Amino acid sequence: YRRGSRTDSNTNSWFRFYLVSIAIVALFWSSLTVFLEFNLQPVHQIFIIIVAVGVASSALVLAVPHLIAYYVYLSIPLLPVVIWLIVQQEKVLNGIAGLGVLFFSLLALAGRSLNQRLVNTIRLHFEKDDLANEVRQLNENLEQRVVEKTQALTESEERFNLAMQGANDGLWDWDIRSYTAYFSPRWKTMLGFQDWEIGELPREWRKRIDRKSVV
């Protein structure tokens, strides 16, 4: 889109709305991590951690078209859980926190790779459309030039025919490559022949020459 255009402004407004919506959804799910501060049973803590991991994983589907939205949606649910696991200062929980950091890193790399592929696919789609439009325009221009040249040739032939008729001269030519000859109707009439009496081969004329009169 052209910068400063109305379409570009609408796109920016939509993106801001999309980014805010993603952040609100991520904040809603990350609010569950507040309950980790309470003395919950381990099974409940595990459930909250699984929910946070699941929400972070869904970023690959919901937010990968835009990297900023993706990183926002990925970070808000998962990082608070990782930080909580680290501050507990327990080996098991710290080990889980390390896995969380690794999981976060892998999701970040995977999202970036998917985003690049998606952007490249969309770019190729638009480039294909632009190329098709250029080819269509070139074809239209070529067709127009062919029409103009054909019209000019037709007009030139008409002028030539009028000139020949006005000059009242006969015309003939011989195409050596195709071994064909052209004898104009006036040429045939001047020599006393009807138009249908002489064909398009050179021998049509040669066989009518009196060889005794040729020096």
Coordinates of N, CA and C in Angstrom, one line a residue, residues 1-206:
Y1 N 0.8 -1.2 0.0 CA 0.0 0.0 0.0 C 0.9 1.3 0.0
R2 N 0.3 2.3 -0.6 CA 1.1 3.6 -0.6 C 0.9 4.2 0.8
R3 N 2.1 4.7 1.3 CA 2.1 5.3 2.6 C 1.2 6.6 2.5
G4 N 0.5 6.8 3.6 CA -0.3 8.0 3.7 C -1.7 7.8 3.1
S5 N -1.9 6.7 2.4 CA -3.2 6.5 1.7 C -4.2 6.1 2.8
R6 N -5.5 6.2 2.4 CA -6.6 5.8 3.3 C -6.5 4.3 3.6
T7 N -6.2 3.5 2.6 CA -6.1 2.0 2.8 C -5.0 1.7 3.8
D8 N -3.8 2.4 3.7 CA -2.7 2.2 4.6 C -3.1 2.6 6.1
S9 N -3.9 3.7 6.2 CA -4.4 4.1 7.5 C -5.3 3.0 8.1
N10 N -6.2 2.5 7.3 CA -7.1 1.5 7.8 C -6.4 0.2 8.2
T11 N -5.3 -0.1 7.5 CA -4.6 -1.3 7.8 C -3.8 -1.1 9.1
N12 N -3.3 0.1 9.4 CA -2.6 0.3 10.6 C -3.6 0.3 11.8
S13 N -4.8 0.8 11.6 CA -5.8 0.8 12.7 C -6.2 -0.7 13.0
W14 N -6.4 -1.5 11.9 CA -6.7 -2.9 12.1 C -5.6 -3.6 12.9
F15 N -4.4 -3.3 12.5 CA -3.3 -4.0 13.2 C -3.2 -3.6 14.7
R16 N -3.4 -2.3 15.0 CA -3.4 -1.9 16.4 C -4.5 -2.7 17.2
F17 N -5.7 -2.8 16.6 CA -6.8 -3.5 17.2 C -6.4 -5.0 17.4
Y18 N -5.8 -5.5 16.4 CA -5.4 -6.9 16.4 C -4.3 -7.2 17.5
L19 N -3.4 -6.3 17.7 CA -2.3 -6.4 18.6 C -2.9 -6.3 20.1
V20 N -3.8 -5.3 20.3 CA -4.4 -5.1 21.6 C -5.2 -6.3 21.9
S21 N -6.0 -6.9 21.0 CA -6.8 -8.1 21.2 C -5.9 -9.3 21.6
I22 N -4.8 -9.5 20.9 CA -3.9 -10.6 21.3 C -3.4 -10.4 22.7
A23 N -3.0 -9.2 23.0 CA -2.4 -8.9 24.4 C -3.5 -9.2 25.4
I24 N -4.7 -8.8 25.2 CA -5.8 -9.0 26.2 C -6.0 -10.5 26.4
V25 N -6.1 -11.2 25.3 CA -6.3 -12.7 25.4 C -5.2 -13.3 26.2
A26 N -3.9 -12.9 25.8 CA -2.8 -13.5 26.5 C -2.8 -13.1 28.0
L27 N -3.1 -11.9 28.3 CA -3.2 -11.5 29.7 C -4.3 -12.2 30.5
F28 N -5.4 -12.5 29.8 CA -6.4 -13.3 30.5 C -5.9 -14.7 30.9
W29 N -5.3 -15.4 30.0 CA -4.8 -16.7 30.3 C -3.6 -16.6 31.3
S30 N -2.8 -15.6 31.2 CA -1.6 -15.5 32.1 C -2.1 -15.2 33.5
S31 N -3.3 -14.6 33.7 CA -3.8 -14.3 35.0 C -3.9 -15.6 35.9
L32 N -4.0 -16.7 35.2 CA -4.1 -18.0 36.0 C -2.8 -18.2 36.8
T33 N -1.7 -17.6 36.4 CA -0.4 -17.9 37.1 C -0.4 -17.2 38.4
V34 N -1.4 -16.3 38.7 CA -1.4 -15.6 40.0 C -1.7 -16.7 41.1
F35 N -2.5 -17.7 40.7 CA -2.9 -18.7 41.6 C -1.7 -19.6 42.1
L36 N -0.6 -19.5 41.3 CA 0.6 -20.3 41.7 C 1.2 -19.7 43.0
E37 N 0.9 -18.5 43.4 CA 1.4 -17.9 44.6 C 0.7 -18.5 45.8
F38 N -0.4 -19.1 45.6 CA -1.2 -19.7 46.7 C -0.6 -21.1 47.0
N39 N -0.9 -21.6 48.1 CA -0.5 -23.0 48.5 C -1.4 -24.0 47.8
L40 N -1.2 -24.2 46.5 CA -2.0 -25.2 45.8 C -1.3 -26.6 45.9
Q41 N -2.1 -27.6 45.6 CA -1.6 -28.9 45.5 C -0.8 -29.0 44.2
P42 N 0.3 -29.8 44.2 CA 1.1 -30.0 43.0 C 0.4 -30.3 41.8
V43 N -0.7 -31.0 41.9 CA -1.4 -31.4 40.7 C -2.1 -30.1 40.1
H44 N -2.5 -29.2 41.0 CA -3.1 -28.0 40.5 C -2.1 -27.1 39.9
Q45 N -0.9 -27.0 40.5 CA 0.2 -26.2 39.9 C 0.6 -26.7 38.5
I46 N 0.6 -28.1 38.4 CA 1.0 -28.7 37.1 C -0.1 -28.3 36.1
F47 N -1.4 -28.3 36.5 CA -2.4 -27.9 35.6 C -2.3 -26.5 35.1
I48 N -2.0 -25.6 36.0 CA -1.8 -24.2 35.6 C -0.6 -24.1 34.6
I49 N 0.5 -24.8 34.9 CA 1.6 -24.7 34.0 C 1.3 -25.3 32.7
I50 N 0.6 -26.4 32.6 CA 0.2 -27.0 31.3 C -0.7 -26.0 30.5
V51 N -1.6 -25.3 31.2 CA -2.5 -24.3 30.5 C -1.6 -23.2 29.9
A52 N -0.6 -22.7 30.7 CA 0.2 -21.6 30.2 C 1.0 -22.1 29.0
V53 N 1.5 -23.3 29.1 CA 2.3 -23.9 27.9 C 1.4 -24.0 26.7
G54 N 0.2 -24.5 26.9 CA -0.8 -24.7 25.8 C -1.2 -23.4 25.2
V55 N -1.4 -22.3 26.0 CA -1.7 -21.0 25.4 C -0.5 -20.5 24.6
A56 N 0.7 -20.6 25.2 CA 1.9 -20.1 24.4 C 2.0 -20.9 23.1
S57 N 1.7 -22.2 23.1 CA 1.8 -23.0 21.9 C 0.8 -22.5 20.8
S58 N -0.4 -22.1 21.3 CA -1.4 -21.6 20.3 C -1.0 -20.4 19.6
A59 N 0.1 -19.7 20.0 CA 0.6 -18.5 19.3 C 1.0 -18.9 17.9
L60 N 1.4 -20.1 17.6 CA 1.8 -20.5 16.3 C 0.6 -20.5 15.3
V61 N -0.6 -20.6 15.8 CA -1.8 -20.6 15.0 C -2.4 -19.2 15.0
L62 N -2.5 -18.5 16.1 CA -3.2 -17.3 16.2 C -2.4 -16.1 15.8
A63 N -1.1 -16.0 16.1 CA -0.4 -14.8 16.0 C 0.8 -14.8 15.1
V64 N 1.1 -15.9 14.5 CA 2.3 -16.0 13.7 C 2.3 -15.1 12.4
P65 N 1.2 -14.7 11.9 CA 1.3 -13.8 10.7 C 2.1 -12.5 11.0
H66 N 2.2 -12.1 12.3 CA 2.9 -10.8 12.6 C 3.8 -11.1 13.8
L67 N 5.1 -10.9 13.6 CA 6.1 -11.3 14.7 C 5.9 -10.6 16.0
I68 N 5.5 -9.3 15.9 CA 5.3 -8.5 17.2 C 4.2 -9.1 18.0
A69 N 3.0 -9.4 17.3 CA 1.9 -10.0 17.9 C 2.2 -11.4 18.4
Y70 N 3.0 -12.1 17.7 CA 3.4 -13.5 18.1 C 4.3 -13.5 19.3
Y71 N 5.3 -12.6 19.4 CA 6.1 -12.6 20.6 C 5.3 -12.1 21.8
V72 N 4.4 -11.2 21.6 CA 3.6 -10.7 22.7 C 2.7 -11.8 23.3
Y73 N 2.1 -12.6 22.4 CA 1.2 -13.6 22.8 C 2.0 -14.8 23.4
L74 N 3.2 -15.0 22.9 CA 4.0 -16.1 23.4 C 4.6 -15.7 24.8
S75 N 5.0 -14.5 25.0 CA 5.7 -14.1 26.2 C 4.8 -14.0 27.4
I76 N 3.6 -13.3 27.2 CA 2.8 -13.0 28.4 C 2.3 -14.2 29.2
P77 N 1.9 -15.3 28.5 CA 1.4 -16.5 29.3 C 2.6 -17.3 29.9
L78 N 3.7 -17.4 29.2 CA 4.7 -18.3 29.5 C 5.8 -17.8 30.4
L79 N 6.3 -16.6 30.2 CA 7.4 -16.0 31.0 C 7.1 -15.9 32.5
P80 N 5.8 -15.4 32.9 CA 5.5 -15.4 34.3 C 5.7 -16.7 35.0
V81 N 5.3 -17.8 34.3 CA 5.4 -19.2 34.9 C 6.9 -19.5 35.1
V82 N 7.7 -19.2 34.0 CA 9.1 -19.5 34.1 C 9.8 -18.8 35.2
I83 N 9.4 -17.5 35.4 CA 10.0 -16.7 36.4 C 9.6 -17.2 37.8
W84 N 8.3 -17.6 37.9 CA 7.8 -18.2 39.2 C 8.6 -19.5 39.6
L85 N 8.8 -20.3 38.6 CA 9.6 -21.5 38.8 C 11.0 -21.3 39.2
I86 N 11.6 -20.2 38.7 CA 13.0 -19.9 39.0 C 13.1 -19.4 40.4
V87 N 12.2 -18.5 40.8 CA 12.3 -17.9 42.2 C 12.0 -18.9 43.3
Q88 N 11.5 -20.1 43.0 CA 11.2 -21.1 44.0 C 12.4 -21.7 44.6
Q89 N 13.5 -21.6 43.9 CA 14.8 -22.1 44.4 C 14.8 -23.6 44.8
E90 N 14.1 -24.3 44.0 CA 14.1 -25.8 44.2 C 14.6 -26.4 42.9
K91 N 15.4 -27.4 43.1 CA 16.1 -28.0 41.9 C 15.1 -28.5 40.9
V92 N 14.1 -29.2 41.3 CA 13.1 -29.7 40.4 C 12.4 -28.6 39.6
L93 N 11.9 -27.6 40.4 CA 11.2 -26.5 39.7 C 12.2 -25.7 38.8
N94 N 13.4 -25.5 39.3 CA 14.4 -24.8 38.5 C 14.7 -25.6 37.2
G95 N 14.7 -26.9 37.3 CA 14.9 -27.7 36.1 C 13.7 -27.6 35.1
I96 N 12.5 -27.5 35.7 CA 11.3 -27.3 34.8 C 11.4 -25.9 34.2
A97 N 11.9 -24.9 35.0 CA 12.1 -23.6 34.4 C 13.0 -23.5 33.3
G98 N 14.1 -24.3 33.4 CA 15.1 -24.4 32.3 C 14.4 -25.0 31.0
L99 N 13.6 -26.0 31.2 CA 12.9 -26.6 30.1 C 11.9 -25.6 29.5
G100 N 11.3 -24.7 30.4 CA 10.4 -23.7 29.9 C 11.1 -22.7 29.0
V101 N 12.4 -22.3 29.5 CA 13.2 -21.4 28.7 C 13.5 -22.0 27.3
L102 N 13.9 -23.3 27.3 CA 14.2 -24.0 26.1 C 12.9 -24.0 25.2
F103 N 11.8 -24.3 25.8 CA 10.6 -24.4 25.0 C 10.2 -23.0 24.4
F104 N 10.4 -22.0 25.2 CA 10.2 -20.6 24.7 C 11.1 -20.3 23.6
S105 N 12.3 -20.6 23.7 CA 13.3 -20.4 22.6 C 12.9 -21.1 21.3
L106 N 12.5 -22.4 21.5 CA 12.1 -23.1 20.3 C 10.9 -22.6 19.6
L107 N 9.9 -22.2 20.5 CA 8.7 -21.6 19.9 C 9.0 -20.2 19.2
A108 N 9.9 -19.5 19.8 CA 10.3 -18.2 19.1 C 11.0 -18.4 17.8
L109 N 11.9 -19.4 17.7 CA 12.5 -19.7 16.4 C 11.5 -20.3 15.4
A110 N 10.6 -21.2 15.9 CA 9.7 -21.8 15.0 C 8.7 -20.7 14.5
G111 N 8.3 -19.8 15.3 CA 7.4 -18.7 14.9 C 8.0 -17.8 13.9
R112 N 9.3 -17.5 14.1 CA 10.0 -16.6 13.1 C 10.1 -17.3 11.8
S113 N 10.4 -18.6 11.8 CA 10.6 -19.4 10.5 C 9.2 -19.4 9.8
L114 N 8.1 -19.7 10.5 CA 6.8 -19.8 9.9 C 6.4 -18.4 9.4
N115 N 6.7 -17.4 10.1 CA 6.4 -16.0 9.7 C 7.1 -15.7 8.4
Q116 N 8.3 -16.0 8.3 CA 9.1 -15.7 7.1 C 8.5 -16.5 5.9
R117 N 8.1 -17.7 6.1 CA 7.6 -18.5 5.0 C 6.2 -17.9 4.6
L118 N 5.4 -17.5 5.6 CA 4.1 -17.0 5.3 C 4.3 -15.6 4.5
V119 N 5.2 -14.8 5.0 CA 5.4 -13.5 4.3 C 5.9 -13.7 2.9
N120 N 6.8 -14.7 2.7 CA 7.4 -14.9 1.4 C 6.3 -15.5 0.4
T121 N 5.4 -16.3 1.0 CA 4.3 -16.9 0.2 C 3.4 -15.7 -0.3
I122 N 3.0 -14.8 0.7 CA 2.1 -13.7 0.3 C 2.8 -12.8 -0.7
R123 N 4.1 -12.6 -0.5 CA 4.8 -11.7 -1.4 C 4.9 -12.3 -2.8
L124 N 5.1 -13.6 -2.9 CA 5.1 -14.3 -4.2 C 3.8 -14.2 -4.8
H125 N 2.7 -14.3 -4.0 CA 1.4 -14.2 -4.6 C 1.1 -12.9 -5.2
F126 N 1.5 -11.8 -4.5 CA 1.3 -10.5 -5.1 C 2.2 -10.2 -6.2
E127 N 3.4 -10.7 -6.2 CA 4.4 -10.5 -7.3 C 3.8 -11.3 -8.5
K128 N 3.2 -12.5 -8.3 CA 2.6 -13.2 -9.4 C 1.5 -12.4 -10.0
D129 N 0.6 -11.8 -9.2 CA -0.5 -11.0 -9.7 C 0.1 -9.8 -10.5
D130 N 1.1 -9.2 -9.9 CA 1.7 -8.0 -10.6 C 2.2 -8.4 -12.0
L131 N 2.9 -9.6 -12.0 CA 3.5 -10.1 -13.2 C 2.4 -10.4 -14.2
A132 N 1.3 -11.0 -13.8 CA 0.2 -11.3 -14.6 C -0.4 -10.1 -15.2
N133 N -0.5 -9.0 -14.4 CA -1.1 -7.8 -14.9 C -0.1 -7.1 -15.9
E134 N 1.2 -7.2 -15.7 CA 2.1 -6.7 -16.6 C 2.0 -7.4 -18.0
V135 N 2.0 -8.7 -17.9 CA 1.8 -9.5 -19.1 C 0.5 -9.2 -19.8
R136 N -0.5 -9.0 -19.1 CA -1.8 -8.7 -19.7 C -1.7 -7.3 -20.4
Q137 N -1.1 -6.4 -19.7 CA -0.9 -5.1 -20.3 C -0.1 -5.1 -21.6
L138 N 1.0 -5.9 -21.5 CA 1.9 -6.0 -22.7 C 1.1 -6.6 -23.8
N139 N 0.3 -7.6 -23.5 CA -0.5 -8.3 -24.6 C -1.5 -7.3 -25.2
E140 N -2.1 -6.5 -24.4 CA -3.1 -5.5 -24.9 C -2.3 -4.5 -25.7
N141 N -1.1 -4.0 -25.3 CA -0.4 -3.1 -26.1 C 0.0 -3.7 -27.4
L142 N 0.5 -5.0 -27.3 CA 0.9 -5.7 -28.6 C -0.3 -5.8 -29.5
E143 N -1.4 -6.2 -29.0 CA -2.6 -6.4 -29.9 C -3.0 -5.0 -30.5
Q144 N -2.9 -4.0 -29.7 CA -3.2 -2.6 -30.3 C -2.2 -2.3 -31.4
R145 N -0.9 -2.6 -31.2 CA 0.1 -2.3 -32.2 C -0.1 -3.1 -33.4
V146 N -0.5 -4.4 -33.3 CA -0.8 -5.2 -34.4 C -2.0 -4.7 -35.2
V147 N -3.0 -4.2 -34.5 CA -4.2 -3.6 -35.2 C -3.8 -2.4 -35.9
E148 N -3.0 -1.5 -35.3 CA -2.5 -0.3 -35.9 C -1.7 -0.6 -37.2
K149 N -0.7 -1.5 -37.0 CA 0.1 -1.9 -38.2 C -0.7 -2.5 -39.3
T150 N -1.7 -3.4 -38.9 CA -2.5 -4.0 -40.0 C -3.3 -2.9 -40.7
Q151 N -3.9 -2.0 -39.9 CA -4.7 -0.9 -40.5 C -3.8 -0.1 -41.4
A152 N -2.6 0.2 -41.0 CA -1.7 1.0 -41.8 C -1.3 0.3 -43.1
L153 N -1.0 -1.1 -42.9 CA -0.7 -1.8 -44.1 C -1.9 -1.9 -45.1
T154 N -3.1 -2.0 -44.6 CA -4.3 -2.1 -45.4 C -4.4 -0.7 -46.2
E155 N -4.2 0.4 -45.5 CA -4.3 1.7 -46.1 C -3.2 1.8 -47.2
S156 N -2.0 1.3 -46.9 CA -0.9 1.4 -47.8 C -1.3 0.6 -49.1
E157 N -1.8 -0.6 -48.9 CA -2.2 -1.4 -50.0 C -3.3 -0.7 -50.9
E158 N -4.2 -0.1 -50.2 CA -5.3 0.6 -50.9 C -4.7 1.8 -51.7
R159 N -3.8 2.5 -51.1 CA -3.2 3.6 -51.9 C -2.4 3.1 -53.1
F160 N -1.7 2.0 -52.9 CA -0.9 1.4 -54.0 C -1.8 1.0 -55.1
N161 N -2.9 0.3 -54.8 CA -3.9 -0.1 -55.8 C -4.5 1.0 -56.5
L162 N -4.8 2.1 -55.8 CA -5.4 3.3 -56.4 C -4.3 3.9 -57.4
A163 N -3.1 3.9 -56.9 CA -2.0 4.5 -57.7 C -1.8 3.7 -59.0
M164 N -1.8 2.4 -58.9 CA -1.7 1.5 -60.1 C -2.8 1.7 -61.0
Q165 N -4.1 1.8 -60.4 CA -5.2 2.0 -61.3 C -5.2 3.3 -62.0
G166 N -4.7 4.3 -61.3 CA -4.6 5.6 -61.9 C -3.5 5.7 -63.0
A167 N -2.4 5.0 -62.7 CA -1.4 5.0 -63.8 C -1.7 4.1 -65.0
N168 N -2.7 3.2 -64.8 CA -3.1 2.4 -65.9 C -2.0 1.5 -66.5
D169 N -1.1 1.1 -65.6 CA 0.0 0.2 -65.9 C -0.2 -1.2 -65.5
G170 N 0.4 -2.1 -66.1 CA 0.4 -3.5 -65.7 C 1.6 -3.8 -64.7
L171 N 1.4 -4.8 -63.9 CA 2.4 -5.1 -62.9 C 2.5 -6.6 -62.8
W172 N 3.8 -7.0 -62.7 CA 4.0 -8.4 -62.4 C 5.3 -8.6 -61.6
D173 N 5.3 -9.6 -60.8 CA 6.5 -9.9 -60.0 C 6.7 -11.4 -59.8
W174 N 7.9 -11.8 -59.5 CA 8.3 -13.2 -59.4 C 9.0 -13.5 -58.1
D175 N 8.3 -14.3 -57.2 CA 8.9 -14.7 -56.0 C 9.8 -16.0 -56.2
I176 N 11.1 -15.8 -56.2 CA 12.0 -16.9 -56.5 C 11.9 -18.0 -55.5
R177 N 11.8 -17.6 -54.2 CA 11.7 -18.6 -53.1 C 10.5 -19.5 -53.2
S178 N 9.4 -19.0 -53.5 CA 8.2 -19.8 -53.6 C 7.9 -20.3 -55.0
Y179 N 8.7 -19.7 -55.9 CA 8.5 -20.0 -57.3 C 7.0 -19.7 -57.8
T180 N 6.6 -18.6 -57.4 CA 5.3 -18.1 -57.8 C 5.4 -16.7 -58.5
A181 N 4.5 -16.4 -59.3 CA 4.5 -15.1 -60.0 C 3.1 -14.5 -59.8
Y182 N 3.1 -13.1 -59.9 CA 1.9 -12.4 -59.8 C 1.8 -11.5 -61.1
F183 N 0.6 -11.6 -61.7 CA 0.4 -10.8 -62.9 C -0.9 -10.1 -62.6
S184 N -0.8 -8.8 -62.7 CA -2.0 -7.9 -62.3 C -3.0 -8.1 -63.4
P185 N -4.3 -7.9 -63.1 CA -5.4 -8.0 -64.1 C -5.1 -7.0 -65.3
R186 N -4.6 -5.8 -65.0 CA -4.3 -4.9 -66.1 C -3.3 -5.4 -67.0
W187 N -2.2 -6.0 -66.4 CA -1.1 -6.6 -67.2 C -1.7 -7.6 -68.2
K188 N -2.6 -8.5 -67.7 CA -3.2 -9.5 -68.5 C -4.1 -8.9 -69.6
T189 N -4.8 -7.9 -69.2 CA -5.7 -7.2 -70.2 C -4.9 -6.6 -71.3
M190 N -3.7 -5.9 -70.9 CA -2.9 -5.3 -71.9 C -2.4 -6.2 -73.0
L191 N -2.2 -7.5 -72.5 CA -1.6 -8.5 -73.4 C -2.7 -9.4 -74.1
G192 N -3.9 -9.0 -73.8 CA -5.0 -9.7 -74.5 C -5.5 -11.0 -73.8
F193 N -5.2 -11.1 -72.5 CA -5.7 -12.3 -71.8 C -6.8 -12.0 -70.8
Q194 N -7.6 -13.0 -70.5 CA -8.5 -12.8 -69.4 C -7.8 -13.1 -68.1
D195 N -8.4 -12.7 -67.0 CA -7.8 -12.8 -65.7 C -7.6 -14.3 -65.3
W196 N -8.5 -15.2 -65.7 CA -8.4 -16.6 -65.4 C -7.5 -17.4 -66.3
E197 N -7.0 -16.8 -67.3 CA -6.3 -17.6 -68.3 C -4.8 -17.8 -67.9
I198 N -4.3 -17.0 -67.0 CA -2.9 -17.1 -66.6 C -2.9 -17.3 -65.1
G199 N -2.2 -18.4 -64.6 CA -2.1 -18.8 -63.2 C -1.0 -18.0 -62.5
E200 N -0.5 -18.6 -61.4 CA 0.5 -18.0 -60.6 C 1.9 -18.6 -60.7
L201 N 2.1 -19.4 -61.7 CA 3.5 -20.0 -61.9 C 4.2 -19.2 -63.1
P202 N 5.5 -19.1 -63.0 CA 6.2 -18.4 -64.1 C 6.1 -19.1 -65.4
R203 N 5.9 -20.4 -65.5 CA 5.8 -21.0 -66.8 C 4.5 -20.7 -67.5
E204 N 3.5 -20.2 -66.7 CA 2.3 -19.7 -67.3 C 2.5 -18.7 -68.4
W205 N 3.5 -17.8 -68.1 CA 3.9 -16.8 -69.1 C 4.9 -17.3 -70.1
R206 N 5.9 -18.0 -69.6 CA 6.9 -18.5 -70.5 C 6.4 -19.3 -71.7

